[in-house]
Amino acid sequence: MVDLKQQYQKIKTEVDAAVLKVIESAGFINGPEVTQFADALAKYNGVQHVIPCANGTDALQIAMMALGLEPGDEVITPSFTYIATTEVIALLKLKPVFVDVDPKTFNIDPEAIQKAITPRTKAIVPVHLYGQAANMEEIINIASAKNLFVIEDNAQAIGSDYYFSNGTSKKTGSIGTIGCTSFFPSKNLGAYGDGGAITTNDSALATKLRMVANHGQSKRYYHDVIGCNSRLDTIQAAILRIKLNYLDQYIDARRSVADYYDAAFASHPKITTPYRSAFSKHVFHQYTLILEGINRVELQTYLAGHDIPSMIYYPVPAHKQKMFESFGSSETDLPATDFLTERVISLPVHTEMDEEQLNFITSKILEYIN
Ligand SMILES: *Cc1c(COP(=O)(O)O)cnc(C)c1O
């Protein structure tokens, strides 16, 4: 689905030098590159504070810990997402309240949020799925009216812009109370190992987030709150600092791939190409089609036979996962989530795809379907 080897070859000289420098300095933990990368990301993302951490799942967990959510507090989340979003809610003994998505954008439906709010609701976690922003303007309006926190799961959409109705724009991850992102190697800004970051414009909250990520420590060996140990290591920070300079280029490459696919599948009666909402710049972490009247398993087998990878993100929605059995959430009626779960398929999209590959993939798919 991605080609990280070829991507590395193009930046090898820079990356190798940066990694060697860290090794030679032996500053493996909290070396200067960590702060340098955090500062560069803050600037890029238009936020005051970036707190690097070990991975995107930790970012979400630390966010919820720092906001002081209490056991039993309700957190509204889409079910149509990667499991990490919802898992950390339950891990902290909070209650995940699964709501439906807009079947066009794959993202959390503001109307469904509105209906799910109770006196125990404390936070909303919109996920900018596949690289396109959720409807943040409506979500922020709902949250402000009810005094709720908004934690953006920006793991798939780093670099995306959100366009407000008044003509201004902001980067995803800089709009809610807190933004959380992941540098898992296949993400749009991928490290060469695990990594994550938390973003916020609230200085007091940033202090708390840093504390939670560092054993609840206020000064050395003084621990004020229960925290965890979650760091971005220096080698990863050094690599990410270089790759951040290429992020916009990487996004352009992904968008070109999406354009090619869009044109190839345009107006095919059995294929719906990804909807592009007016309020978001889609950064195409995934290129995901909705298939109608096509046996997805057989198509995948056929594609695999031609060495074309494809994936189902995600084959089981969160509310139907066994881990949430005790919440009884599998009974929740989420028709758009079920509809999409049965019909989506994601095709390869990455920074190194060429026209020959794209032509091969699209013609094989059309050959099969027509
Ligand atoms: C990747 C991802 C995460 C988790 O990130 P890790 O770094 O793998 O822990 C969380 N949410 C979403 C939507 C993701 O895609």
PDB file of C-alpha atoms in Angstrom, residues 4-123:
ATOM      1  CA  LEU A   4       8.784   3.617   1.962  1.00  0.00           C
ATOM      2  CA  LYS A   5      11.994   2.192   0.505  1.00  0.00           C
ATOM      3  CA  GLN A   6      11.882   4.355  -2.590  1.00  0.00           C
ATOM      4  CA  GLN A   7      10.807   7.400  -0.571  1.00  0.00           C
ATOM      5  CA  TYR A   8      13.852   6.921   1.665  1.00  0.00           C
ATOM      6  CA  GLN A   9      16.252   6.691  -1.296  1.00  0.00           C
ATOM      7  CA  LYS A  10      15.331  10.264  -2.289  1.00  0.00           C
ATOM      8  CA  ILE A  11      16.225  11.725   1.122  1.00  0.00           C
ATOM      9  CA  LYS A  12      18.857   9.165   2.122  1.00  0.00           C
ATOM     10  CA  THR A  13      21.805  11.565   2.296  1.00  0.00           C
ATOM     11  CA  GLU A  14      20.013  13.981   4.606  1.00  0.00           C
ATOM     12  CA  VAL A  15      18.436  11.308   6.782  1.00  0.00           C
ATOM     13  CA  ASP A  16      21.601   9.221   7.166  1.00  0.00           C
ATOM     14  CA  ALA A  17      23.580  12.264   8.263  1.00  0.00           C
ATOM     15  CA  ALA A  18      20.942  13.287  10.801  1.00  0.00           C
ATOM     16  CA  VAL A  19      20.664   9.785  12.258  1.00  0.00           C
ATOM     17  CA  LEU A  20      24.440   9.415  12.492  1.00  0.00           C
ATOM     18  CA  LYS A  21      24.665  12.740  14.247  1.00  0.00           C
ATOM     19  CA  VAL A  22      22.266  11.544  16.934  1.00  0.00           C
ATOM     20  CA  ILE A  23      24.156   8.289  17.370  1.00  0.00           C
ATOM     21  CA  GLU A  24      27.471  10.103  17.644  1.00  0.00           C
ATOM     22  CA  SER A  25      26.046  12.561  20.188  1.00  0.00           C
ATOM     23  CA  ALA A  26      24.482   9.663  22.167  1.00  0.00           C
ATOM     24  CA  GLY A  27      21.593  11.974  23.014  1.00  0.00           C
ATOM     25  CA  PHE A  28      19.074   9.225  22.379  1.00  0.00           C
ATOM     26  CA  ILE A  29      16.444  10.471  24.817  1.00  0.00           C
ATOM     27  CA  ASN A  30      15.224  14.077  24.690  1.00  0.00           C
ATOM     28  CA  GLY A  31      18.091  15.220  22.496  1.00  0.00           C
ATOM     29  CA  PRO A  32      17.893  18.724  20.986  1.00  0.00           C
ATOM     30  CA  GLU A  33      16.281  17.331  17.800  1.00  0.00           C
ATOM     31  CA  VAL A  34      13.117  16.522  19.755  1.00  0.00           C
ATOM     32  CA  THR A  35      12.502  20.167  20.667  1.00  0.00           C
ATOM     33  CA  GLN A  36      13.629  21.317  17.231  1.00  0.00           C
ATOM     34  CA  PHE A  37      11.127  19.023  15.568  1.00  0.00           C
ATOM     35  CA  ALA A  38       8.363  20.024  18.004  1.00  0.00           C
ATOM     36  CA  ASP A  39       9.006  23.698  17.242  1.00  0.00           C
ATOM     37  CA  ALA A  40       8.993  23.084  13.490  1.00  0.00           C
ATOM     38  CA  LEU A  41       5.754  21.120  13.719  1.00  0.00           C
ATOM     39  CA  ALA A  42       4.145  23.834  15.866  1.00  0.00           C
ATOM     40  CA  LYS A  43       4.981  26.360  13.173  1.00  0.00           C
ATOM     41  CA  TYR A  44       3.752  24.133  10.363  1.00  0.00           C
ATOM     42  CA  ASN A  45       0.525  23.231  12.130  1.00  0.00           C
ATOM     43  CA  GLY A  46      -0.182  26.754  13.394  1.00  0.00           C
ATOM     44  CA  VAL A  47      -0.284  25.795  17.072  1.00  0.00           C
ATOM     45  CA  GLN A  48       1.374  27.189  20.190  1.00  0.00           C
ATOM     46  CA  HIS A  49       2.421  23.877  21.691  1.00  0.00           C
ATOM     47  CA  VAL A  50       3.528  20.493  20.405  1.00  0.00           C
ATOM     48  CA  ILE A  51       4.124  17.716  22.914  1.00  0.00           C
ATOM     49  CA  PRO A  52       5.906  14.813  21.206  1.00  0.00           C
ATOM     50  CA  CYS A  53       5.105  11.325  22.491  1.00  0.00           C
ATOM     51  CA  ALA A  54       5.651   7.666  21.691  1.00  0.00           C
ATOM     52  CA  ASN A  55       2.753   7.014  19.282  1.00  0.00           C
ATOM     53  CA  GLY A  56      -0.671   8.214  18.216  1.00  0.00           C
ATOM     54  CA  THR A  57      -2.524   5.966  20.638  1.00  0.00           C
ATOM     55  CA  ASP A  58      -0.560   7.436  23.546  1.00  0.00           C
ATOM     56  CA  ALA A  59      -1.323  10.921  22.228  1.00  0.00           C
ATOM     57  CA  LEU A  60      -5.049  10.224  22.552  1.00  0.00           C
ATOM     58  CA  GLN A  61      -4.640   8.636  25.957  1.00  0.00           C
ATOM     59  CA  ILE A  62      -2.509  11.478  27.327  1.00  0.00           C
ATOM     60  CA  ALA A  63      -4.999  14.006  25.954  1.00  0.00           C
ATOM     61  CA  MET A  64      -7.865  12.358  27.821  1.00  0.00           C
ATOM     62  CA  MET A  65      -5.799  12.016  31.009  1.00  0.00           C
ATOM     63  CA  ALA A  66      -4.727  15.673  30.954  1.00  0.00           C
ATOM     64  CA  LEU A  67      -8.291  16.885  30.495  1.00  0.00           C
ATOM     65  CA  GLY A  68      -9.138  15.308  33.840  1.00  0.00           C
ATOM     66  CA  LEU A  69     -11.928  13.111  32.535  1.00  0.00           C
ATOM     67  CA  GLU A  70     -13.402  10.906  35.257  1.00  0.00           C
ATOM     68  CA  PRO A  71     -14.538   7.276  35.112  1.00  0.00           C
ATOM     69  CA  GLY A  72     -18.012   7.093  33.659  1.00  0.00           C
ATOM     70  CA  ASP A  73     -17.698  10.341  31.718  1.00  0.00           C
ATOM     71  CA  GLU A  74     -19.048   9.952  28.218  1.00  0.00           C
ATOM     72  CA  VAL A  75     -16.919  10.562  25.153  1.00  0.00           C
ATOM     73  CA  ILE A  76     -18.603  10.760  21.776  1.00  0.00           C
ATOM     74  CA  THR A  77     -16.653   9.052  19.001  1.00  0.00           C
ATOM     75  CA  PRO A  78     -17.296   7.597  15.575  1.00  0.00           C
ATOM     76  CA  SER A  79     -17.378   3.803  15.373  1.00  0.00           C
ATOM     77  CA  PHE A  80     -16.025   3.945  11.827  1.00  0.00           C
ATOM     78  CA  THR A  81     -12.375   4.506  12.778  1.00  0.00           C
ATOM     79  CA  TYR A  82      -9.177   2.741  13.712  1.00  0.00           C
ATOM     80  CA  ILE A  83      -9.574   0.989  17.060  1.00  0.00           C
ATOM     81  CA  ALA A  84      -7.067   3.231  18.911  1.00  0.00           C
ATOM     82  CA  THR A  85      -9.501   6.162  18.991  1.00  0.00           C
ATOM     83  CA  THR A  86     -12.108   4.246  20.932  1.00  0.00           C
ATOM     84  CA  GLU A  87      -9.883   1.855  22.851  1.00  0.00           C
ATOM     85  CA  VAL A  88      -8.195   4.552  24.938  1.00  0.00           C
ATOM     86  CA  ILE A  89     -11.590   5.865  26.008  1.00  0.00           C
ATOM     87  CA  ALA A  90     -12.472   2.507  27.519  1.00  0.00           C
ATOM     88  CA  LEU A  91      -8.954   1.996  28.875  1.00  0.00           C
ATOM     89  CA  LEU A  92      -9.398   5.111  31.019  1.00  0.00           C
ATOM     90  CA  LYS A  93     -12.763   3.775  32.249  1.00  0.00           C
ATOM     91  CA  LEU A  94     -14.607   6.441  30.310  1.00  0.00           C
ATOM     92  CA  LYS A  95     -17.642   5.479  28.292  1.00  0.00           C
ATOM     93  CA  PRO A  96     -17.339   5.471  24.510  1.00  0.00           C
ATOM     94  CA  VAL A  97     -20.568   6.673  22.929  1.00  0.00           C
ATOM     95  CA  PHE A  98     -20.474   5.502  19.344  1.00  0.00           C
ATOM     96  CA  VAL A  99     -22.202   7.643  16.759  1.00  0.00           C
ATOM     97  CA  ASP A 100     -22.695   7.366  13.043  1.00  0.00           C
ATOM     98  CA  VAL A 101     -20.755   8.973  10.230  1.00  0.00           C
ATOM     99  CA  ASP A 102     -21.806  10.938   7.189  1.00  0.00           C
ATOM    100  CA  PRO A 103     -21.740   8.246   4.462  1.00  0.00           C
ATOM    101  CA  LYS A 104     -20.352  10.742   1.969  1.00  0.00           C
ATOM    102  CA  THR A 105     -17.333  11.965   3.941  1.00  0.00           C
ATOM    103  CA  PHE A 106     -16.806   8.886   6.189  1.00  0.00           C
ATOM    104  CA  ASN A 107     -16.547  11.356   9.082  1.00  0.00           C
ATOM    105  CA  ILE A 108     -18.545  11.829  12.286  1.00  0.00           C
ATOM    106  CA  ASP A 109     -22.004  13.282  11.689  1.00  0.00           C
ATOM    107  CA  PRO A 110     -22.598  16.499  13.706  1.00  0.00           C
ATOM    108  CA  GLU A 111     -26.319  15.796  13.919  1.00  0.00           C
ATOM    109  CA  ALA A 112     -25.589  12.390  15.446  1.00  0.00           C
ATOM    110  CA  ILE A 113     -23.284  14.080  17.976  1.00  0.00           C
ATOM    111  CA  GLN A 114     -26.039  16.482  18.950  1.00  0.00           C
ATOM    112  CA  LYS A 115     -28.429  13.591  19.596  1.00  0.00           C
ATOM    113  CA  ALA A 116     -25.898  11.629  21.645  1.00  0.00           C
ATOM    114  CA  ILE A 117     -25.165  14.366  24.178  1.00  0.00           C
ATOM    115  CA  THR A 118     -26.237  13.671  27.773  1.00  0.00           C
ATOM    116  CA  PRO A 119     -25.427  15.427  31.072  1.00  0.00           C
ATOM    117  CA  ARG A 120     -22.418  13.061  31.395  1.00  0.00           C
ATOM    118  CA  THR A 121     -20.907  13.952  28.018  1.00  0.00           C
ATOM    119  CA  LYS A 122     -17.490  15.545  28.459  1.00  0.00           C
ATOM    120  CA  ALA A 123     -15.750  15.297  25.102  1.00  0.00           C
TER     121      ALA A 123
END
